[in-house]
mmCIF file of C-alpha atoms in Angstrom:
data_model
loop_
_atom_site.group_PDB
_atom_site.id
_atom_site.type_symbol
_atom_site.label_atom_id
_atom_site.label_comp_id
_atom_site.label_asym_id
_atom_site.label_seq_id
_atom_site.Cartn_x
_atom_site.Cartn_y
_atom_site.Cartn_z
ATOM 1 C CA UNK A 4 0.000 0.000 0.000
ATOM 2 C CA UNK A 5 1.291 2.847 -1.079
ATOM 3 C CA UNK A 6 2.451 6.129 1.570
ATOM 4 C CA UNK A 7 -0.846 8.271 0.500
ATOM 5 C CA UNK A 8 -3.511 4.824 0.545
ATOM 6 C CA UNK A 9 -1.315 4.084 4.372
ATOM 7 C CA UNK A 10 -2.204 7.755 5.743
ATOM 8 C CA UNK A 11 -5.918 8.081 3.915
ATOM 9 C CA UNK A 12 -6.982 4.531 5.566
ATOM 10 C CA UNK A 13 -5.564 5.594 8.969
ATOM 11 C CA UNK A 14 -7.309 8.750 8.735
ATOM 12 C CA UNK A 15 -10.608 7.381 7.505
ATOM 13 C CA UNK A 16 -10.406 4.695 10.460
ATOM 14 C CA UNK A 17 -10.231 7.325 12.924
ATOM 15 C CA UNK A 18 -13.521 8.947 11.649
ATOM 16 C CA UNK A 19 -15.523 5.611 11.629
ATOM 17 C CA UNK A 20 -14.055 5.525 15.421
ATOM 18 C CA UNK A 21 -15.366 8.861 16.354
ATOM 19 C CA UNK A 22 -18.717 8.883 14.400
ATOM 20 C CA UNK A 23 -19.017 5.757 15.267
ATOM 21 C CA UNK A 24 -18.203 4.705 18.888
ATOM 22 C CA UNK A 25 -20.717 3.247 20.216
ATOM 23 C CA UNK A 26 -21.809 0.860 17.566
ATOM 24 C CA UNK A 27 -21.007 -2.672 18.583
ATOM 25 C CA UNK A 28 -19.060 -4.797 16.750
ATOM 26 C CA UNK A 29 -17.183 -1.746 15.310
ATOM 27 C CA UNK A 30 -17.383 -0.865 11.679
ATOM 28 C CA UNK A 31 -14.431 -1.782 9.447
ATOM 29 C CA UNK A 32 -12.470 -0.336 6.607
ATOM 30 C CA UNK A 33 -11.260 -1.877 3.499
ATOM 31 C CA UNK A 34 -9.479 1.030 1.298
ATOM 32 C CA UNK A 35 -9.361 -0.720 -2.085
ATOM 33 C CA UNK A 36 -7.004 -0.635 -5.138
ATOM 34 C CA UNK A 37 -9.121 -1.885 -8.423
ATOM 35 C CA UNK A 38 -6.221 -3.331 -10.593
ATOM 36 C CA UNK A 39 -8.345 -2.376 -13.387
ATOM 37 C CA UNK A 40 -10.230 0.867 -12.565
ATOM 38 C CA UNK A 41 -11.647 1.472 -16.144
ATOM 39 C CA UNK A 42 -12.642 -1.991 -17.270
ATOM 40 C CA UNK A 43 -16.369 -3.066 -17.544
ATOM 41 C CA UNK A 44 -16.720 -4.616 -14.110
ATOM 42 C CA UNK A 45 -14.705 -2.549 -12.132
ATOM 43 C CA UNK A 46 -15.015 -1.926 -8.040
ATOM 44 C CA UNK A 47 -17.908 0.703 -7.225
ATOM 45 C CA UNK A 48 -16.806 3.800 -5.417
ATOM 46 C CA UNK A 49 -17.950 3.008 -2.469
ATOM 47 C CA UNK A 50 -20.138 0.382 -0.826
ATOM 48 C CA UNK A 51 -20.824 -1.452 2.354
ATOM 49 C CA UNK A 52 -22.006 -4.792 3.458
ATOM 50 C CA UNK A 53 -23.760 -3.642 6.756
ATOM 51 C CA UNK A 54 -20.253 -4.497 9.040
ATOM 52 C CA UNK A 55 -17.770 -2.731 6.848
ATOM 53 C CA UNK A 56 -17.039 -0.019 4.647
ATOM 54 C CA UNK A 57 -15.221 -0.370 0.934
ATOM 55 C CA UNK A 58 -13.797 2.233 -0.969
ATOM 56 C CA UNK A 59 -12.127 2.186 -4.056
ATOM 57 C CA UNK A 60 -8.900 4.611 -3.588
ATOM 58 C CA UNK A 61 -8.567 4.694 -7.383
ATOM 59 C CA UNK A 62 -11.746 4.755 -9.135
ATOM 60 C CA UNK A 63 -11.378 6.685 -12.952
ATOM 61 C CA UNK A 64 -13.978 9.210 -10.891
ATOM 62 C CA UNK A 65 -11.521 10.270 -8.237
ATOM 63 C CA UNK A 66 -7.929 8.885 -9.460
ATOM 64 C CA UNK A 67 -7.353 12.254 -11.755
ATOM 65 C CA UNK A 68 -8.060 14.748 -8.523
ATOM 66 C CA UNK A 69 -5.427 16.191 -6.654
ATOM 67 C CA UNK A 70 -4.663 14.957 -3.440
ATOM 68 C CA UNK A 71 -6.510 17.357 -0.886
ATOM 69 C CA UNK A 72 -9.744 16.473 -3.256
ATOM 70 C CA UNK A 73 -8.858 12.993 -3.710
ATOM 71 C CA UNK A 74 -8.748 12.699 0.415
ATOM 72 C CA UNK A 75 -11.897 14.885 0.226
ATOM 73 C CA UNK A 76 -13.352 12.287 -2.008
ATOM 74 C CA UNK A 77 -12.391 9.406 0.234
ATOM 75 C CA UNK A 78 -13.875 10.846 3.374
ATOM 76 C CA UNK A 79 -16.954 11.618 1.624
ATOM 77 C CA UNK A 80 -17.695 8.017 0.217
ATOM 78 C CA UNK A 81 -16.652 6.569 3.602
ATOM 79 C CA UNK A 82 -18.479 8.835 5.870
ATOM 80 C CA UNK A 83 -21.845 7.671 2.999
ATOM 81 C CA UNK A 84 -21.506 4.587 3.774
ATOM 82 C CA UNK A 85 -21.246 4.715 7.228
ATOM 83 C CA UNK A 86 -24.505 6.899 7.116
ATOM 84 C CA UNK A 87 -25.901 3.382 5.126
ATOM 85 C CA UNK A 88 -24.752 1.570 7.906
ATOM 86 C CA UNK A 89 -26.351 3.748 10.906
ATOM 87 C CA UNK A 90 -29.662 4.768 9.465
ATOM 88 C CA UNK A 91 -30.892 2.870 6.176
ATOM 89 C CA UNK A 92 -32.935 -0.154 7.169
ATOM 90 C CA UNK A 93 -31.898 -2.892 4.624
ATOM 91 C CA UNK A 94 -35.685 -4.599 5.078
ATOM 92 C CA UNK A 95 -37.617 -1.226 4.334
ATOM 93 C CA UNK A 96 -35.244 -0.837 1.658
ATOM 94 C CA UNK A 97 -35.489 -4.225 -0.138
ATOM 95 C CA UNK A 98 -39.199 -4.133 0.496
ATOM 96 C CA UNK A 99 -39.447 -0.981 -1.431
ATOM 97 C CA UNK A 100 -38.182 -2.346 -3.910
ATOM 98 C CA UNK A 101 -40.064 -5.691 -4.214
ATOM 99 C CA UNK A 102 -43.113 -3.375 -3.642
ATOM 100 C CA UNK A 103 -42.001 -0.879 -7.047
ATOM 101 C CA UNK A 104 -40.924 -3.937 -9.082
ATOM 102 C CA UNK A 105 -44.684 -5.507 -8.109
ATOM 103 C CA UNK A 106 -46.659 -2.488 -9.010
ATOM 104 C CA UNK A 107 -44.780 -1.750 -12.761
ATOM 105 C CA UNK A 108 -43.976 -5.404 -13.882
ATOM 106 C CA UNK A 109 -42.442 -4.364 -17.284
ATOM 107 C CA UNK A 110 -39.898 -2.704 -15.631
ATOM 108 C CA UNK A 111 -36.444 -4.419 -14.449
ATOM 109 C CA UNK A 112 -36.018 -4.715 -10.680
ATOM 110 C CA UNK A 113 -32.791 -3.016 -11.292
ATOM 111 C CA UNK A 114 -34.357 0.551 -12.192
ATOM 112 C CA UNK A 115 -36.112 -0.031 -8.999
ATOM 113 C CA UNK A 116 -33.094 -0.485 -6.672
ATOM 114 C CA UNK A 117 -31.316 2.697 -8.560
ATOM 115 C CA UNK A 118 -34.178 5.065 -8.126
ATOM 116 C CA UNK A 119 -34.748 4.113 -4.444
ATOM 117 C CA UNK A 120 -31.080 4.000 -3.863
ATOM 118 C CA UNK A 121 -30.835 7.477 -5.676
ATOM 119 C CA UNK A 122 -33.181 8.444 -3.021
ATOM 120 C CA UNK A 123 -31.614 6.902 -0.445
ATOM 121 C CA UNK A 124 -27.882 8.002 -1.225
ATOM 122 C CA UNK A 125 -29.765 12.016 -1.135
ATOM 123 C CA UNK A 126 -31.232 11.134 2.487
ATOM 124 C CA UNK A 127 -28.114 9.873 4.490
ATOM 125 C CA UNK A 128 -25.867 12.475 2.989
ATOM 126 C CA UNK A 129 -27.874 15.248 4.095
ATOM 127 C CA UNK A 130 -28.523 13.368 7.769
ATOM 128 C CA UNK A 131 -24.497 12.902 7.560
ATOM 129 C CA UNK A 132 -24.058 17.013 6.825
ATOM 130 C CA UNK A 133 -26.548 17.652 10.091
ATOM 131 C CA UNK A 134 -24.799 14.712 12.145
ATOM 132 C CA UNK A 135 -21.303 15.646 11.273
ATOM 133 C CA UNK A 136 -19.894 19.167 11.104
ATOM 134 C CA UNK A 137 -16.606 19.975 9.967
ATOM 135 C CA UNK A 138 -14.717 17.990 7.444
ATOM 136 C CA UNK A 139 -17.197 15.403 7.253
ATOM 137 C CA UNK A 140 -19.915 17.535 6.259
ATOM 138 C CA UNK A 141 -17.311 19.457 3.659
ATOM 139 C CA UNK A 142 -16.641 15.680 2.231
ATOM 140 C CA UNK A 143 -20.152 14.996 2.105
ATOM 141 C CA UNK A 144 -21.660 17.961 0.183
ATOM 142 C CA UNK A 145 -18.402 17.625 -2.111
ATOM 143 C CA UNK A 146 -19.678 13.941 -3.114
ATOM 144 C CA UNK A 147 -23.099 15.396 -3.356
ATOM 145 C CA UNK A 148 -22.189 17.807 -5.619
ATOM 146 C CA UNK A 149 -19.587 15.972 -7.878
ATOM 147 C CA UNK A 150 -20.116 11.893 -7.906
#
């Protein structure tokens, strides 16, 4: 791991610590490298599986920023997807879903899960902004505005 991917993931672990405290177990980081980041397929931005938090450190969409965006950028997706983790319930969310797909058949499931998500994603980041002053907030409203 390279100097810059060594200081962003000990940075980022330090704000899932302190937003993040009391949540038991404690929420883990995985800082990714995507070996190919602009090949069909590659890593998301940013995702999380309920326990921990990925990010992919050099995604086409952030590789080209410079480095106090491209931390900007990291924080941002993290501190999303730590919002996921504290306030979206995965059961309302699926249901929604199920419920959308149900109602307009002809439509793929998948437009379903983007336009709720779309929702979604616009929800925690503004709960994050309110939650989190400071940097955090700064990060947030910078992926808001430009991913």
């Amino acid at each position: 791991m390279s100097r810059r991917m060594t200081t962003a993931h000990t940075v980022l672990l330090g704000l899932i610590k302190a937003s993040t405290w009391s949540v038991q177990p404690p929420i883990t980081l995985s800082l990714d490298e995507d070996p190919q980041p602009d090949a069909p397929g590659a890593l998301p931005l940013a995702w999380t599986d309920g326990r921990s938090v990925h990010v992919t450190a050099n995604s086409s969409l952030v590789n080209n920023l410079d480095e106090s965006l491209w931390f900007l950028a990291l924080v941002g997706m993290a501190m999303h997807e730590i919002g996921h983790i504290l306030w979206t319930d995965s059961a309302a969310f699926s249901q929604a879903i199920q419920s959308w797909a149900g109602t307009y058949p002809g439509l793929p499931q998948g437009v379903w899960h983007s336009f709720i998500d779309g929702l979604e994603d616009a929800r925690v980041n503004w709960r994050g902004i309110r939650q989190w002053p400071g940097r955090p907030a700064q990060a947030l409203r910078f992926i808001y505005r430009n991913m």
